[in-house]
Amino acid sequence: MRLKYYGVRGSIPTPGPQTIRYGGNTPCVALWCDDNLLILDAGTGLRVLGEELMANSFGKGQGKATILISHTHWDHIQGFPFFRPAYIKGNSFGLCGVAKTNKGLETAMHHQQEYRNFPVLLGQMPSRIVFTALEEGGQVNIDGIRISTAPLNHPGGSCAYRVDFNGRSVVYASDTEHFENIDLRLLTLCRDADLLIYDTMFTPAEYEKHRGWGHSTWQEGITLAKQANVKALHMFHHQPGHSDDDLENILESAREHFPAISLAKEGWELTL
Ligand SMILES: [Zn+2]
Ligand SMILES: [Zn+2]
């Protein structure tokens, strides 16, 4: 599996000199399982991924990808109207969300591209776009890739994905607030994973002022990673107010408790 980050920022894009190193685009992670492409969330980072994809089969209208959407808050879908491969006839995209919110996913994607919001309707995009409902807490196999889901604790709901392929596993858990006790469904999903990408939007001190906002901390991410025997933890959904320097200071504190922790960074590519 090959993974590349295209958007790691939470809530709103944050361009500017303070965010150059870690990036300002909102959530989008590409995961290649051999030749199959999975895209986790369609935040503004999707635009950049789309430009890169145009150089290969997607530019010729022969591309195919599965896009797993955690939930439909703007920062997780706003890149789709600017995703150039979706404008090429012949390309095919499966947009997936859990069944409970999938109706909401399809509706939200159409609303985002109503004329009052954007000049091109979703139905006018020439590529083939198919919505697929996944069962909450269930498993599916797409092209030999096992995808498992678990519900997250977030206003309006959100969904975590685990991808298993060729003996390697990645869990993507963006936009979740931890509970008093560990989230057992998420713990089960994360069990023995090679990599956990986790919502560490708030520092423990900031969290005290933002209870109920639906986001978590590095401290809770580490607790989860340790209990689930996860090998590596990537801090994700960076707070818009955190500069590159802030993030590195936060990482330094976190690393004392879990050495295999890193900051997700736009453009970072790794092989699992
Ligand atoms: Zn978000
Ligand atoms: Zn959200």
Tab-separated table of C-alpha atoms and ligand atoms in Angstrom:
chain	number	residue	atom	x	y	z
A	1	MET	CA	0.000	0.000	0.000
A	2	ARG	CA	1.147	3.483	-0.854
A	3	LEU	CA	-0.316	6.468	0.943
A	4	LYS	CA	-0.068	10.177	0.187
A	5	TYR	CA	-1.517	13.116	2.057
A	6	TYR	CA	-3.167	15.860	-0.014
A	7	GLY	CA	-5.066	17.655	2.759
A	8	VAL	CA	-4.494	17.418	6.516
A	9	ARG	CA	-6.107	20.600	7.871
A	10	GLY	CA	-9.436	20.571	9.702
A	11	SER	CA	-12.521	22.724	9.243
A	12	ILE	CA	-11.334	25.337	6.702
A	13	PRO	CA	-8.409	25.801	4.307
A	14	THR	CA	-5.589	27.798	5.892
A	15	PRO	CA	-3.241	29.176	3.224
A	16	GLY	CA	-0.504	31.511	4.414
A	17	PRO	CA	3.090	31.734	5.560
A	18	GLN	CA	2.337	30.056	8.913
A	19	THR	CA	1.119	26.797	7.357
A	20	ILE	CA	3.518	26.215	4.460
A	21	ARG	CA	5.286	23.198	5.949
A	22	TYR	CA	2.256	21.113	6.953
A	23	GLY	CA	-0.220	22.517	4.448
A	24	GLY	CA	-3.575	24.276	4.464
A	25	ASN	CA	-5.828	21.992	2.417
A	26	THR	CA	-8.706	20.176	4.095
A	27	PRO	CA	-8.877	16.343	4.394
A	28	CYS	CA	-7.928	14.165	1.459
A	29	VAL	CA	-5.724	11.072	1.620
A	30	ALA	CA	-4.906	8.847	-1.351
A	31	LEU	CA	-4.259	5.159	-0.822
A	32	TRP	CA	-3.026	2.954	-3.659
A	33	CYS	CA	-3.495	-0.788	-3.207
A	34	ASP	CA	-1.428	-1.985	-6.175
A	35	ASP	CA	-3.216	-0.205	-9.053
A	36	ASN	CA	-6.478	0.424	-7.217
A	37	LEU	CA	-6.970	3.910	-5.878
A	38	LEU	CA	-8.946	4.665	-2.733
A	39	ILE	CA	-9.468	8.282	-1.730
A	40	LEU	CA	-10.319	9.080	1.864
A	41	ASP	CA	-12.439	12.247	1.932
A	42	ALA	CA	-12.880	14.914	-0.706
A	43	GLY	CA	-11.663	18.067	1.050
A	44	THR	CA	-9.813	20.770	-0.865
A	45	GLY	CA	-6.737	18.521	-1.113
A	46	LEU	CA	-8.690	16.508	-3.697
A	47	ARG	CA	-8.103	19.281	-6.246
A	48	VAL	CA	-4.340	18.778	-6.029
A	49	LEU	CA	-4.660	14.983	-6.244
A	50	GLY	CA	-6.873	15.459	-9.310
A	51	GLU	CA	-4.220	17.541	-11.079
A	52	GLU	CA	-1.663	14.771	-10.469
A	53	LEU	CA	-4.036	12.036	-11.648
A	54	MET	CA	-4.563	13.856	-14.950
A	55	ALA	CA	-1.050	12.800	-15.984
A	56	ASN	CA	-2.045	9.108	-16.105
A	57	SER	CA	-5.116	7.055	-17.035
A	58	PHE	CA	-7.486	9.642	-15.537
A	59	GLY	CA	-6.364	12.165	-18.124
A	60	LYS	CA	-7.350	9.704	-20.866
A	61	GLY	CA	-10.758	8.878	-19.386
A	62	GLN	CA	-9.683	5.425	-18.273
A	63	GLY	CA	-9.395	6.043	-14.527
A	64	LYS	CA	-11.344	4.456	-11.720
A	65	ALA	CA	-11.321	5.288	-8.010
A	66	THR	CA	-13.358	4.703	-4.883
A	67	ILE	CA	-13.934	7.753	-2.705
A	68	LEU	CA	-14.755	6.995	0.929
A	69	ILE	CA	-16.462	9.945	2.582
A	70	SER	CA	-16.337	10.173	6.385
A	71	HIS	CA	-19.211	12.685	6.535
A	72	THR	CA	-20.529	15.667	4.613
A	73	HIS	CA	-19.222	18.627	6.573
A	74	TRP	CA	-17.856	21.077	4.014
A	75	ASP	CA	-14.200	20.484	4.799
A	76	HIS	CA	-14.649	16.840	3.721
A	77	ILE	CA	-16.480	17.346	0.400
A	78	GLN	CA	-15.529	20.781	-0.907
A	79	GLY	CA	-12.807	19.580	-3.237
A	80	PHE	CA	-15.111	17.488	-5.409
A	81	PRO	CA	-16.379	20.290	-7.704
A	82	PHE	CA	-12.722	21.106	-8.463
A	83	PHE	CA	-11.656	17.497	-9.103
A	84	ARG	CA	-10.597	17.611	-12.744
A	85	PRO	CA	-10.786	13.834	-13.425
A	86	ALA	CA	-14.548	14.012	-12.694
A	87	TYR	CA	-14.880	16.220	-15.810
A	88	ILE	CA	-13.367	13.573	-18.110
A	89	LYS	CA	-15.801	11.211	-19.814
A	90	GLY	CA	-14.922	7.579	-19.251
A	91	ASN	CA	-13.576	7.981	-15.718
A	92	SER	CA	-15.555	6.258	-13.025
A	93	PHE	CA	-15.955	7.137	-9.339
A	94	GLY	CA	-17.673	5.230	-6.577
A	95	LEU	CA	-18.657	7.583	-3.769
A	96	CYS	CA	-19.195	5.640	-0.582
A	97	GLY	CA	-20.629	6.509	2.789
A	98	VAL	CA	-22.304	4.473	5.497
A	99	ALA	CA	-25.921	3.515	4.761
A	100	LYS	CA	-27.306	5.605	7.604
A	101	THR	CA	-25.899	8.791	6.144
A	102	ASN	CA	-25.542	7.771	2.494
A	103	LYS	CA	-28.825	9.351	1.452
A	104	GLY	CA	-27.417	12.433	3.113
A	105	LEU	CA	-24.169	12.018	1.176
A	106	GLU	CA	-25.871	11.933	-2.212
A	107	THR	CA	-28.130	14.863	-1.324
A	108	ALA	CA	-25.252	16.894	0.088
A	109	MET	CA	-23.093	16.305	-3.001
A	110	HIS	CA	-25.956	17.474	-5.244
A	111	HIS	CA	-26.681	20.508	-3.059
A	112	GLN	CA	-23.035	21.504	-3.112
A	113	GLN	CA	-23.288	21.786	-6.896
A	114	GLU	CA	-26.582	23.618	-7.218
A	115	TYR	CA	-26.273	26.757	-9.345
A	116	ARG	CA	-26.495	29.054	-6.324
A	117	ASN	CA	-23.324	27.400	-5.010
A	118	PHE	CA	-21.405	26.328	-8.111
A	119	PRO	CA	-21.777	26.704	-11.895
A	120	VAL	CA	-21.761	22.967	-12.758
A	121	LEU	CA	-24.388	20.534	-11.485
A	122	LEU	CA	-23.138	17.176	-10.209
A	123	GLY	CA	-25.254	15.475	-12.882
A	124	GLN	CA	-23.484	17.520	-15.588
A	125	MET	CA	-20.053	16.147	-14.724
A	126	PRO	CA	-19.194	13.822	-17.629
A	127	SER	CA	-17.577	11.021	-15.585
A	128	ARG	CA	-19.592	8.156	-14.147
A	129	ILE	CA	-20.440	8.809	-10.487
A	130	VAL	CA	-22.078	6.027	-8.512
A	131	PHE	CA	-23.147	6.302	-4.881
A	132	THR	CA	-22.711	3.192	-2.760
A	133	ALA	CA	-24.110	2.744	0.710
A	134	LEU	CA	-21.920	0.848	3.160
A	135	GLU	CA	-23.314	-0.756	6.258
A	136	GLU	CA	-22.348	0.909	9.529
A	137	GLY	CA	-19.978	-1.411	11.369
A	138	GLY	CA	-19.896	-3.727	8.334
A	139	GLN	CA	-17.267	-4.910	5.862
A	140	VAL	CA	-17.088	-4.887	2.075
A	141	ASN	CA	-14.599	-6.114	-0.455
A	142	ILE	CA	-13.766	-3.798	-3.324
A	143	ASP	CA	-11.260	-5.189	-5.864
A	144	GLY	CA	-9.730	-7.475	-3.215
A	145	ILE	CA	-9.412	-4.657	-0.684
A	146	ARG	CA	-11.235	-5.174	2.603
A	147	ILE	CA	-12.948	-2.045	3.883
A	148	SER	CA	-14.449	-2.010	7.378
A	149	THR	CA	-16.329	0.848	9.030
A	150	ALA	CA	-17.184	2.107	12.495
A	151	PRO	CA	-19.366	5.050	13.513
A	152	LEU	CA	-17.631	8.025	15.129
A	153	ASN	CA	-18.802	10.474	17.771
A	154	HIS	CA	-19.339	13.741	15.863
A	155	PRO	CA	-22.261	16.188	15.441
A	156	GLY	CA	-24.324	14.756	12.558
A	157	GLY	CA	-22.247	11.556	12.575
A	158	SER	CA	-19.001	10.543	10.920
A	159	CYS	CA	-17.488	7.251	9.847
A	160	ALA	CA	-14.074	5.665	10.360
A	161	TYR	CA	-12.624	3.388	7.679
A	162	ARG	CA	-10.158	0.557	7.984
A	163	VAL	CA	-8.468	-0.627	4.802
A	164	ASP	CA	-6.799	-4.052	4.776
A	165	PHE	CA	-4.736	-5.116	1.787
A	166	ASN	CA	-1.821	-7.507	1.309
A	167	GLY	CA	-1.333	-7.998	5.046
A	168	ARG	CA	-1.216	-4.246	5.765
A	169	SER	CA	-3.859	-2.049	7.398
A	170	VAL	CA	-4.664	1.632	7.735
A	171	VAL	CA	-7.408	3.184	9.856
A	172	TYR	CA	-8.721	6.635	8.983
A	173	ALA	CA	-10.633	8.170	11.893
A	174	SER	CA	-11.195	11.851	11.228
A	175	ASP	CA	-13.714	13.972	13.081
A	176	THR	CA	-14.428	12.174	16.294
A	177	GLU	CA	-14.684	13.134	19.932
A	178	HIS	CA	-13.473	10.571	22.438
A	179	PHE	CA	-15.765	9.384	25.210
A	180	GLU	CA	-15.018	9.247	28.941
A	181	ASN	CA	-14.105	5.610	28.399
A	182	ILE	CA	-12.511	4.342	25.222
A	183	ASP	CA	-14.754	4.025	22.137
A	184	LEU	CA	-15.029	0.226	21.906
A	185	ARG	CA	-16.164	0.186	18.277
A	186	LEU	CA	-13.210	2.304	17.215
A	187	LEU	CA	-10.873	0.250	19.407
A	188	THR	CA	-12.023	-2.911	17.636
A	189	LEU	CA	-11.581	-1.274	14.223
A	190	CYS	CA	-8.025	-0.193	15.101
A	191	ARG	CA	-6.864	-3.525	16.524
A	192	ASP	CA	-3.249	-4.272	15.430
A	193	ALA	CA	-3.383	-1.749	12.557
A	194	ASP	CA	-0.117	-0.641	10.963
A	195	LEU	CA	-1.231	2.978	10.878
A	196	LEU	CA	-3.929	5.050	12.582
A	197	ILE	CA	-4.747	8.478	11.158
A	198	TYR	CA	-6.600	10.214	13.987
A	199	ASP	CA	-8.373	13.516	14.672
A	200	THR	CA	-5.997	15.357	17.027
A	201	MET	CA	-7.477	18.803	16.415
A	202	PHE	CA	-7.230	20.047	19.994
A	203	THR	CA	-4.471	20.030	22.560
A	204	PRO	CA	-5.688	18.601	25.896
A	205	ALA	CA	-5.939	22.186	27.260
A	206	GLU	CA	-7.891	23.458	24.230
A	207	TYR	CA	-10.215	20.483	24.439
A	208	GLU	CA	-11.479	21.594	27.848
A	209	LYS	CA	-12.974	24.692	26.161
A	210	HIS	CA	-14.361	22.744	23.197
A	211	ARG	CA	-16.215	19.799	24.684
A	212	GLY	CA	-19.035	18.680	22.414
A	213	TRP	CA	-17.410	20.081	19.236
A	214	GLY	CA	-16.774	16.559	17.977
A	215	HIS	CA	-12.978	16.496	17.967
A	216	SER	CA	-10.266	14.795	19.967
A	217	THR	CA	-6.680	15.223	21.222
A	218	TRP	CA	-3.277	13.617	20.705
A	219	GLN	CA	-3.500	12.280	24.248
A	220	GLU	CA	-6.664	10.307	23.461
A	221	GLY	CA	-5.176	9.226	20.136
A	222	ILE	CA	-2.203	7.753	21.988
A	223	THR	CA	-4.428	5.976	24.508
A	224	LEU	CA	-6.356	4.446	21.622
A	225	ALA	CA	-3.200	3.524	19.691
A	226	LYS	CA	-1.643	1.837	22.722
A	227	GLN	CA	-4.753	-0.126	23.674
A	228	ALA	CA	-5.333	-1.252	20.087
A	229	ASN	CA	-1.659	-2.162	19.562
A	230	VAL	CA	-1.359	0.213	16.598
A	231	LYS	CA	2.167	0.501	15.186
A	232	ALA	CA	2.148	4.144	14.062
A	233	LEU	CA	-0.099	7.118	14.778
A	234	HIS	CA	-0.497	10.164	12.522
A	235	MET	CA	-1.984	13.339	13.942
A	236	PHE	CA	-4.594	14.667	11.505
A	237	HIS	CA	-7.301	17.353	11.021
A	238	HIS	CA	-4.938	20.046	12.306
A	239	GLN	CA	-6.615	22.970	13.991
A	240	PRO	CA	-6.867	25.982	11.610
A	241	GLY	CA	-5.319	28.243	14.266
A	242	HIS	CA	-2.213	26.104	14.703
A	243	SER	CA	0.862	27.299	12.823
A	244	ASP	CA	3.637	24.967	11.655
A	245	ASP	CA	5.636	25.907	14.758
A	246	ASP	CA	2.637	25.227	17.016
A	247	LEU	CA	2.197	21.794	15.448
A	248	GLU	CA	5.852	20.906	15.950
A	249	ASN	CA	5.695	21.985	19.597
A	250	ILE	CA	2.594	19.836	20.100
A	251	LEU	CA	4.326	16.890	18.424
A	252	GLU	CA	7.284	17.220	20.769
A	253	SER	CA	5.013	16.831	23.818
A	254	ALA	CA	3.131	13.936	22.239
A	255	ARG	CA	6.290	12.048	21.267
A	256	GLU	CA	7.333	11.706	24.894
A	257	HIS	CA	4.315	9.456	25.374
A	258	PHE	CA	4.369	7.544	22.066
A	259	PRO	CA	7.515	7.597	19.941
A	260	ALA	CA	5.765	6.333	16.781
A	261	ILE	CA	3.643	9.479	16.442
A	262	SER	CA	3.983	11.935	13.528
A	263	LEU	CA	2.160	14.914	12.084
A	264	ALA	CA	0.302	14.238	8.853
A	265	LYS	CA	1.790	16.587	6.283
A	266	GLU	CA	0.543	17.656	2.870
A	267	GLY	CA	2.594	15.962	0.136
A	268	TRP	CA	4.010	13.289	2.440
A	269	GLU	CA	4.097	9.936	0.691
A	270	LEU	CA	4.818	6.647	2.427
A	271	THR	CA	4.752	2.946	1.640
A	272	LEU	CA	3.311	0.468	4.103
B	1	ZN	ZN	-13.695	18.128	9.601
B	2	ZN	ZN	-16.967	17.338	10.804
